[in-house]
PDB file of C-alpha atoms in Angstrom:
ATOM      1  CA  UNK W 245     240.707 166.926 240.960  1.00  0.00           C
ATOM      2  CA  UNK W 246     237.356 166.558 242.719  1.00  0.00           C
ATOM      3  CA  UNK W 247     236.860 167.479 246.358  1.00  0.00           C
ATOM      4  CA  UNK W 248     234.012 168.179 248.740  1.00  0.00           C
ATOM      5  CA  UNK W 249     233.707 170.770 251.513  1.00  0.00           C
ATOM      6  CA  UNK W 250     231.410 170.294 254.500  1.00  0.00           C
ATOM      7  CA  UNK W 251     230.578 172.819 257.201  1.00  0.00           C
ATOM      8  CA  UNK W 252     229.408 171.729 260.622  1.00  0.00           C
ATOM      9  CA  UNK W 253     226.899 173.553 262.795  1.00  0.00           C
ATOM     10  CA  UNK W 254     229.661 174.991 264.975  1.00  0.00           C
ATOM     11  CA  UNK W 255     231.363 176.557 261.940  1.00  0.00           C
ATOM     12  CA  UNK W 256     234.072 173.935 261.461  1.00  0.00           C
ATOM     13  CA  UNK W 257     234.899 173.097 257.851  1.00  0.00           C
ATOM     14  CA  UNK W 258     236.310 169.818 256.572  1.00  0.00           C
ATOM     15  CA  UNK W 259     237.377 168.583 253.141  1.00  0.00           C
ATOM     16  CA  UNK W 260     237.374 165.242 251.362  1.00  0.00           C
ATOM     17  CA  UNK W 261     239.457 164.406 248.279  1.00  0.00           C
ATOM     18  CA  UNK W 262     237.974 161.908 245.795  1.00  0.00           C
ATOM     19  CA  UNK W 263     241.037 161.170 243.677  1.00  0.00           C
ATOM     20  CA  UNK W 264     244.792 161.564 243.489  1.00  0.00           C
ATOM     21  CA  UNK W 265     246.593 163.784 240.999  1.00  0.00           C
ATOM     22  CA  UNK W 266     247.042 167.474 240.286  1.00  0.00           C
ATOM     23  CA  UNK W 267     245.094 169.969 242.386  1.00  0.00           C
ATOM     24  CA  UNK W 268     243.796 173.384 241.304  1.00  0.00           C
ATOM     25  CA  UNK W 269     241.735 175.281 243.860  1.00  0.00           C
ATOM     26  CA  UNK W 270     239.906 178.372 242.591  1.00  0.00           C
ATOM     27  CA  UNK W 271     238.304 180.505 245.267  1.00  0.00           C
ATOM     28  CA  UNK W 272     237.223 184.072 245.954  1.00  0.00           C
ATOM     29  CA  UNK W 273     239.543 184.220 248.946  1.00  0.00           C
ATOM     30  CA  UNK W 274     237.896 187.280 250.468  1.00  0.00           C
ATOM     31  CA  UNK W 275     237.251 185.831 253.934  1.00  0.00           C
ATOM     32  CA  UNK W 276     239.163 183.998 256.646  1.00  0.00           C
ATOM     33  CA  UNK W 277     236.761 181.084 256.207  1.00  0.00           C
ATOM     34  CA  UNK W 278     237.902 180.864 252.576  1.00  0.00           C
ATOM     35  CA  UNK W 279     241.486 180.493 253.784  1.00  0.00           C
ATOM     36  CA  UNK W 280     240.555 177.670 256.149  1.00  0.00           C
ATOM     37  CA  UNK W 281     238.598 175.942 253.380  1.00  0.00           C
ATOM     38  CA  UNK W 282     241.726 176.109 251.226  1.00  0.00           C
ATOM     39  CA  UNK W 283     243.826 174.715 254.071  1.00  0.00           C
ATOM     40  CA  UNK W 284     241.542 171.722 254.624  1.00  0.00           C
ATOM     41  CA  UNK W 285     241.563 170.898 250.910  1.00  0.00           C
ATOM     42  CA  UNK W 286     245.361 171.119 250.743  1.00  0.00           C
ATOM     43  CA  UNK W 287     245.856 169.031 253.896  1.00  0.00           C
ATOM     44  CA  UNK W 288     243.626 166.265 252.547  1.00  0.00           C
ATOM     45  CA  UNK W 289     245.383 166.421 249.169  1.00  0.00           C
ATOM     46  CA  UNK W 290     248.828 166.264 250.789  1.00  0.00           C
ATOM     47  CA  UNK W 291     247.826 163.134 252.699  1.00  0.00           C
ATOM     48  CA  UNK W 292     246.631 161.419 249.502  1.00  0.00           C
ATOM     49  CA  UNK W 293     249.592 162.500 247.367  1.00  0.00           C
ATOM     50  CA  UNK W 294     252.487 162.108 249.807  1.00  0.00           C
ATOM     51  CA  UNK W 295     254.071 159.502 247.516  1.00  0.00           C
ATOM     52  CA  UNK W 296     252.891 161.086 244.244  1.00  0.00           C
ATOM     53  CA  UNK W 297     255.905 163.366 243.773  1.00  0.00           C
ATOM     54  CA  UNK W 298     254.979 164.599 240.277  1.00  0.00           C
ATOM     55  CA  UNK W 299     251.549 165.957 241.235  1.00  0.00           C
ATOM     56  CA  UNK W 300     251.261 169.742 241.495  1.00  0.00           C
ATOM     57  CA  UNK W 301     248.981 171.986 243.540  1.00  0.00           C
ATOM     58  CA  UNK W 302     247.865 175.394 242.254  1.00  0.00           C
ATOM     59  CA  UNK W 303     245.827 177.972 244.148  1.00  0.00           C
ATOM     60  CA  UNK W 304     243.933 180.767 242.374  1.00  0.00           C
ATOM     61  CA  UNK W 305     242.677 183.586 244.589  1.00  0.00           C
ATOM     62  CA  UNK W 306     240.341 186.027 242.881  1.00  0.00           C
ATOM     63  CA  UNK W 307     240.052 188.615 245.678  1.00  0.00           C
ATOM     64  CA  UNK W 308     242.757 188.339 248.326  1.00  0.00           C
ATOM     65  CA  UNK W 309     241.524 189.260 251.802  1.00  0.00           C
ATOM     66  CA  UNK W 310     243.603 191.911 253.550  1.00  0.00           C
ATOM     67  CA  UNK W 311     245.414 193.011 250.399  1.00  0.00           C
ATOM     68  CA  UNK W 312     245.090 196.712 251.282  1.00  0.00           C
ATOM     69  CA  UNK W 313     246.735 196.126 254.679  1.00  0.00           C
ATOM     70  CA  UNK W 314     250.103 195.938 252.967  1.00  0.00           C
ATOM     71  CA  UNK W 315     252.059 197.591 255.773  1.00  0.00           C
ATOM     72  CA  UNK W 316     251.897 198.226 259.495  1.00  0.00           C
ATOM     73  CA  UNK W 317     249.831 201.416 259.528  1.00  0.00           C
ATOM     74  CA  UNK W 318     250.407 202.330 263.182  1.00  0.00           C
ATOM     75  CA  UNK W 319     252.644 201.268 266.037  1.00  0.00           C
ATOM     76  CA  UNK W 320     251.413 198.315 268.094  1.00  0.00           C
ATOM     77  CA  UNK W 321     249.043 197.216 265.292  1.00  0.00           C
ATOM     78  CA  UNK W 322     249.259 193.936 263.398  1.00  0.00           C
ATOM     79  CA  UNK W 323     250.615 193.678 259.854  1.00  0.00           C
ATOM     80  CA  UNK W 324     247.528 191.860 258.592  1.00  0.00           C
ATOM     81  CA  UNK W 325     248.634 191.007 255.059  1.00  0.00           C
ATOM     82  CA  UNK W 326     251.798 189.432 256.472  1.00  0.00           C
ATOM     83  CA  UNK W 327     249.688 187.250 258.788  1.00  0.00           C
ATOM     84  CA  UNK W 328     247.507 186.178 255.842  1.00  0.00           C
ATOM     85  CA  UNK W 329     250.527 185.565 253.597  1.00  0.00           C
ATOM     86  CA  UNK W 330     252.221 183.422 256.259  1.00  0.00           C
ATOM     87  CA  UNK W 331     249.079 181.292 256.515  1.00  0.00           C
ATOM     88  CA  UNK W 332     248.939 180.818 252.742  1.00  0.00           C
ATOM     89  CA  UNK W 333     252.661 180.007 252.647  1.00  0.00           C
ATOM     90  CA  UNK W 334     252.172 177.329 255.295  1.00  0.00           C
ATOM     91  CA  UNK W 335     250.070 175.369 252.778  1.00  0.00           C
ATOM     92  CA  UNK W 336     253.055 175.090 250.356  1.00  0.00           C
ATOM     93  CA  UNK W 337     251.260 175.431 247.022  1.00  0.00           C
ATOM     94  CA  UNK W 338     253.447 175.060 243.942  1.00  0.00           C
ATOM     95  CA  UNK W 339     251.884 178.190 242.432  1.00  0.00           C
ATOM     96  CA  UNK W 340     249.563 180.883 243.786  1.00  0.00           C
ATOM     97  CA  UNK W 341     247.724 183.034 241.228  1.00  0.00           C
ATOM     98  CA  UNK W 342     246.233 186.327 242.453  1.00  0.00           C
ATOM     99  CA  UNK W 343     243.870 188.445 240.380  1.00  0.00           C
ATOM    100  CA  UNK W 344     244.954 192.119 240.269  1.00  0.00           C
ATOM    101  CA  UNK W 345     246.437 192.443 243.765  1.00  0.00           C
ATOM    102  CA  UNK W 346     246.281 195.895 245.357  1.00  0.00           C
ATOM    103  CA  UNK W 347     250.061 196.197 245.470  1.00  0.00           C
ATOM    104  CA  UNK W 348     253.225 194.248 244.726  1.00  0.00           C
ATOM    105  CA  UNK W 349     253.620 193.603 248.469  1.00  0.00           C
ATOM    106  CA  UNK W 350     251.162 190.688 248.181  1.00  0.00           C
ATOM    107  CA  UNK W 351     253.349 189.047 245.544  1.00  0.00           C
ATOM    108  CA  UNK W 352     256.474 189.694 247.610  1.00  0.00           C
ATOM    109  CA  UNK W 353     255.008 188.119 250.749  1.00  0.00           C
ATOM    110  CA  UNK W 354     253.316 185.069 249.186  1.00  0.00           C
ATOM    111  CA  UNK W 355     255.598 182.281 247.976  1.00  0.00           C
ATOM    112  CA  UNK W 356     255.427 181.176 244.321  1.00  0.00           C
ATOM    113  CA  UNK W 357     252.853 183.869 243.554  1.00  0.00           C
ATOM    114  CA  UNK W 358     252.084 185.481 240.211  1.00  0.00           C
ATOM    115  CA  UNK W 359     249.596 188.166 239.203  1.00  0.00           C
ATOM    116  CA  UNK W 360     246.605 187.591 236.952  1.00  0.00           C
ATOM    117  CA  UNK W 361     246.391 190.857 235.034  1.00  0.00           C
ATOM    118  CA  UNK W 362     243.172 192.831 234.613  1.00  0.00           C
ATOM    119  CA  UNK W 363     244.024 193.890 231.056  1.00  0.00           C
ATOM    120  CA  UNK W 364     241.521 191.620 229.273  1.00  0.00           C
ATOM    121  CA  UNK W 365     238.629 193.021 231.315  1.00  0.00           C
ATOM    122  CA  UNK W 366     239.659 196.651 230.823  1.00  0.00           C
ATOM    123  CA  UNK W 367     239.988 195.998 227.079  1.00  0.00           C
ATOM    124  CA  UNK W 368     236.420 194.677 226.936  1.00  0.00           C
ATOM    125  CA  UNK W 369     235.182 197.833 228.674  1.00  0.00           C
ATOM    126  CA  UNK W 370     237.343 200.083 226.501  1.00  0.00           C
ATOM    127  CA  UNK W 371     236.012 198.494 223.307  1.00  0.00           C
ATOM    128  CA  UNK W 372     232.394 198.521 224.537  1.00  0.00           C
ATOM    129  CA  UNK W 373     232.486 202.244 225.373  1.00  0.00           C
ATOM    130  CA  UNK W 374     234.365 203.171 222.225  1.00  0.00           C
ATOM    131  CA  UNK W 375     237.918 204.353 222.981  1.00  0.00           C
ATOM    132  CA  UNK W 376     237.420 206.537 226.076  1.00  0.00           C
ATOM    133  CA  UNK W 377     240.246 208.399 227.798  1.00  0.00           C
ATOM    134  CA  UNK W 378     241.657 206.325 230.649  1.00  0.00           C
ATOM    135  CA  UNK W 379     241.815 208.063 234.020  1.00  0.00           C
ATOM    136  CA  UNK W 380     244.222 207.001 236.746  1.00  0.00           C
ATOM    137  CA  UNK W 381     242.536 207.903 240.072  1.00  0.00           C
ATOM    138  CA  UNK W 382     245.723 208.320 242.131  1.00  0.00           C
ATOM    139  CA  UNK W 383     249.466 207.865 242.132  1.00  0.00           C
ATOM    140  CA  UNK W 384     249.196 204.276 243.357  1.00  0.00           C
ATOM    141  CA  UNK W 385     247.134 203.207 240.351  1.00  0.00           C
ATOM    142  CA  UNK W 386     249.164 205.089 237.749  1.00  0.00           C
ATOM    143  CA  UNK W 387     251.758 202.408 236.922  1.00  0.00           C
ATOM    144  CA  UNK W 388     249.175 199.682 236.244  1.00  0.00           C
ATOM    145  CA  UNK W 389     246.886 202.029 234.301  1.00  0.00           C
ATOM    146  CA  UNK W 390     249.843 203.266 232.258  1.00  0.00           C
ATOM    147  CA  UNK W 391     250.725 199.690 231.272  1.00  0.00           C
ATOM    148  CA  UNK W 392     247.130 199.080 230.182  1.00  0.00           C
ATOM    149  CA  UNK W 393     246.956 202.360 228.240  1.00  0.00           C
ATOM    150  CA  UNK W 394     250.189 201.489 226.428  1.00  0.00           C
ATOM    151  CA  UNK W 395     248.811 198.114 225.312  1.00  0.00           C
ATOM    152  CA  UNK W 396     245.522 199.677 224.203  1.00  0.00           C
ATOM    153  CA  UNK W 397     247.287 202.664 222.600  1.00  0.00           C
ATOM    154  CA  UNK W 398     244.831 204.748 224.604  1.00  0.00           C
ATOM    155  CA  UNK W 399     245.103 208.272 225.970  1.00  0.00           C
ATOM    156  CA  UNK W 400     245.773 208.409 229.711  1.00  0.00           C
ATOM    157  CA  UNK W 401     245.194 211.298 232.104  1.00  0.00           C
ATOM    158  CA  UNK W 402     246.426 211.043 235.701  1.00  0.00           C
ATOM    159  CA  UNK W 403     244.549 212.550 238.617  1.00  0.00           C
ATOM    160  CA  UNK W 404     245.271 212.900 242.298  1.00  0.00           C
ATOM    161  CA  UNK W 405     243.406 213.634 245.517  1.00  0.00           C
ATOM    162  CA  UNK W 406     244.664 215.566 248.516  1.00  0.00           C
ATOM    163  CA  UNK W 407     242.918 216.831 251.617  1.00  0.00           C
ATOM    164  CA  UNK W 408     243.065 220.515 252.431  1.00  0.00           C
ATOM    165  CA  UNK W 409     241.692 221.344 255.896  1.00  0.00           C
ATOM    166  CA  UNK W 410     239.873 218.006 255.815  1.00  0.00           C
ATOM    167  CA  UNK W 411     238.195 218.717 252.470  1.00  0.00           C
ATOM    168  CA  UNK W 412     239.164 216.456 249.510  1.00  0.00           C
ATOM    169  CA  UNK W 413     240.618 218.297 246.513  1.00  0.00           C
ATOM    170  CA  UNK W 414     240.854 216.485 243.160  1.00  0.00           C
ATOM    171  CA  UNK W 415     243.264 217.586 240.433  1.00  0.00           C
ATOM    172  CA  UNK W 416     242.971 216.459 236.804  1.00  0.00           C
ATOM    173  CA  UNK W 417     246.221 216.636 234.854  1.00  0.00           C
ATOM    174  CA  UNK W 418     244.827 216.907 231.327  1.00  0.00           C
ATOM    175  CA  UNK W 419     241.986 218.073 229.085  1.00  0.00           C
ATOM    176  CA  UNK W 420     238.747 216.037 229.289  1.00  0.00           C
ATOM    177  CA  UNK W 421     236.355 218.547 227.718  1.00  0.00           C
ATOM    178  CA  UNK W 422     233.744 216.904 225.442  1.00  0.00           C
ATOM    179  CA  UNK W 423     235.313 213.484 226.028  1.00  0.00           C
ATOM    180  CA  UNK W 424     234.204 210.190 227.570  1.00  0.00           C
ATOM    181  CA  UNK W 425     236.344 208.985 230.463  1.00  0.00           C
ATOM    182  CA  UNK W 426     237.000 205.573 232.000  1.00  0.00           C
ATOM    183  CA  UNK W 427     238.400 205.501 235.545  1.00  0.00           C
ATOM    184  CA  UNK W 428     240.496 202.348 236.071  1.00  0.00           C
ATOM    185  CA  UNK W 429     241.451 200.948 239.463  1.00  0.00           C
ATOM    186  CA  UNK W 430     241.859 197.682 241.365  1.00  0.00           C
ATOM    187  CA  UNK W 431     238.994 197.843 243.863  1.00  0.00           C
ATOM    188  CA  UNK W 432     236.152 199.929 245.229  1.00  0.00           C
ATOM    189  CA  UNK W 433     235.278 199.572 248.889  1.00  0.00           C
ATOM    190  CA  UNK W 434     232.943 202.541 249.183  1.00  0.00           C
ATOM    191  CA  UNK W 435     233.632 204.632 246.111  1.00  0.00           C
ATOM    192  CA  UNK W 436     233.784 208.082 247.701  1.00  0.00           C
ATOM    193  CA  UNK W 437     237.018 208.929 245.855  1.00  0.00           C
ATOM    194  CA  UNK W 438     235.498 207.861 242.543  1.00  0.00           C
ATOM    195  CA  UNK W 439     232.445 210.006 243.243  1.00  0.00           C
ATOM    196  CA  UNK W 440     234.593 213.102 243.835  1.00  0.00           C
ATOM    197  CA  UNK W 441     236.707 212.322 240.778  1.00  0.00           C
ATOM    198  CA  UNK W 442     233.741 211.750 238.461  1.00  0.00           C
ATOM    199  CA  UNK W 443     232.098 215.004 239.541  1.00  0.00           C
ATOM    200  CA  UNK W 444     235.326 216.921 238.901  1.00  0.00           C
ATOM    201  CA  UNK W 445     235.728 215.294 235.473  1.00  0.00           C
ATOM    202  CA  UNK W 446     232.230 216.404 234.541  1.00  0.00           C
ATOM    203  CA  UNK W 447     232.869 219.863 235.979  1.00  0.00           C
ATOM    204  CA  UNK W 448     235.772 220.064 233.549  1.00  0.00           C
ATOM    205  CA  UNK W 449     233.593 219.088 230.601  1.00  0.00           C
ATOM    206  CA  UNK W 450     233.655 215.282 230.389  1.00  0.00           C
ATOM    207  CA  UNK W 451     230.457 214.086 228.682  1.00  0.00           C
ATOM    208  CA  UNK W 452     230.334 210.701 230.429  1.00  0.00           C
ATOM    209  CA  UNK W 453     232.345 209.001 233.160  1.00  0.00           C
ATOM    210  CA  UNK W 454     232.575 205.215 233.493  1.00  0.00           C
ATOM    211  CA  UNK W 455     234.265 203.194 236.231  1.00  0.00           C
ATOM    212  CA  UNK W 456     236.152 199.910 235.989  1.00  0.00           C
ATOM    213  CA  UNK W 457     237.372 198.165 239.134  1.00  0.00           C
ATOM    214  CA  UNK W 458     238.463 194.538 239.234  1.00  0.00           C
ATOM    215  CA  UNK W 459     237.114 193.958 242.752  1.00  0.00           C
ATOM    216  CA  UNK W 460     233.670 195.513 243.216  1.00  0.00           C
ATOM    217  CA  UNK W 461     233.144 195.407 246.977  1.00  0.00           C
ATOM    218  CA  UNK W 462     230.879 198.470 247.355  1.00  0.00           C
ATOM    219  CA  UNK W 463     230.407 198.005 251.071  1.00  0.00           C
ATOM    220  CA  UNK W 464     229.025 201.532 251.290  1.00  0.00           C
ATOM    221  CA  UNK W 465     228.304 204.549 249.066  1.00  0.00           C
ATOM    222  CA  UNK W 466     227.053 202.514 246.110  1.00  0.00           C
ATOM    223  CA  UNK W 467     223.888 204.565 245.511  1.00  0.00           C
ATOM    224  CA  UNK W 468     225.853 207.823 245.668  1.00  0.00           C
ATOM    225  CA  UNK W 469     227.996 206.653 242.747  1.00  0.00           C
ATOM    226  CA  UNK W 470     224.915 206.676 240.537  1.00  0.00           C
ATOM    227  CA  UNK W 471     224.842 210.458 240.885  1.00  0.00           C
ATOM    228  CA  UNK W 472     228.166 210.906 239.074  1.00  0.00           C
ATOM    229  CA  UNK W 473     229.113 207.654 237.298  1.00  0.00           C
ATOM    230  CA  UNK W 474     227.297 206.621 234.100  1.00  0.00           C
ATOM    231  CA  UNK W 475     228.028 202.908 234.442  1.00  0.00           C
ATOM    232  CA  UNK W 476     230.239 200.563 236.496  1.00  0.00           C
ATOM    233  CA  UNK W 477     232.175 197.543 235.231  1.00  0.00           C
ATOM    234  CA  UNK W 478     233.827 194.964 237.498  1.00  0.00           C
ATOM    235  CA  UNK W 479     234.395 191.229 237.920  1.00  0.00           C
ATOM    236  CA  UNK W 480     232.480 189.024 240.340  1.00  0.00           C
ATOM    237  CA  UNK W 481     235.701 188.317 242.267  1.00  0.00           C
ATOM    238  CA  UNK W 482     234.219 189.679 245.508  1.00  0.00           C
ATOM    239  CA  UNK W 483     230.477 189.075 245.127  1.00  0.00           C
ATOM    240  CA  UNK W 484     227.593 188.957 242.697  1.00  0.00           C
ATOM    241  CA  UNK W 485     225.892 192.318 242.069  1.00  0.00           C
ATOM    242  CA  UNK W 486     222.354 192.271 240.711  1.00  0.00           C
ATOM    243  CA  UNK W 487     221.915 195.818 239.455  1.00  0.00           C
ATOM    244  CA  UNK W 488     221.515 197.156 235.912  1.00  0.00           C
ATOM    245  CA  UNK W 489     223.978 199.915 236.822  1.00  0.00           C
ATOM    246  CA  UNK W 490     226.773 197.307 236.946  1.00  0.00           C
ATOM    247  CA  UNK W 491     228.196 195.001 234.280  1.00  0.00           C
ATOM    248  CA  UNK W 492     230.131 192.100 235.791  1.00  0.00           C
ATOM    249  CA  UNK W 493     232.657 189.797 234.161  1.00  0.00           C
ATOM    250  CA  UNK W 494     232.536 186.324 235.669  1.00  0.00           C
ATOM    251  CA  UNK W 495     235.831 184.941 236.902  1.00  0.00           C
ATOM    252  CA  UNK W 496     234.398 182.434 239.390  1.00  0.00           C
TER     253      UNK W 496
END
């Protein structure tokens, strides 16, 4: 299916469909403008295919905006992921694929959604480094990292971070002395937690510490990571990163 997106000077976006038939939209999905672009494509497609009952429409989102806002954090505040999910649901796609969502709440809120696993990317990193120990950075990441470690038949060490009197304290629940470690997580916004974790791993004897995150946002703290991390691996789901310190796998 071929389509065209135009953006007017006032910010309005519009879409044009060039043929009937199945639709598969693949998009980063990390901005509200992305969502409106998707909506214009789907509206134009619906108009062309209203009588074509066998045609299907699939949406692939590589970095879902608002995925960390998976609950109402405080009273009187909006539940942002629910707002985003309702907008996506209003488009009525037959299937919505989401790359490594932050939590299962995204899949619960978005109709007909399935997860695209990060396993193939972690395996590439694991093989390139040479069988490092996998490190789960917190309790939230443990389940996914455990599933990956089981498939790879890799050693896995969990870690956790708590704040004591405002100071972060990292605990490592295993022996990393004289070993290479690979921290595995879904996304990095700033990377402060990874910085603390990598320093503690090296304090406990790790020879090298690598980081894999599916969504490399790095909105702040990127340079600080170079002080503790030996190399970063991620996909280009959020943006392109032109830096020798980062290896990116292209998904879009």
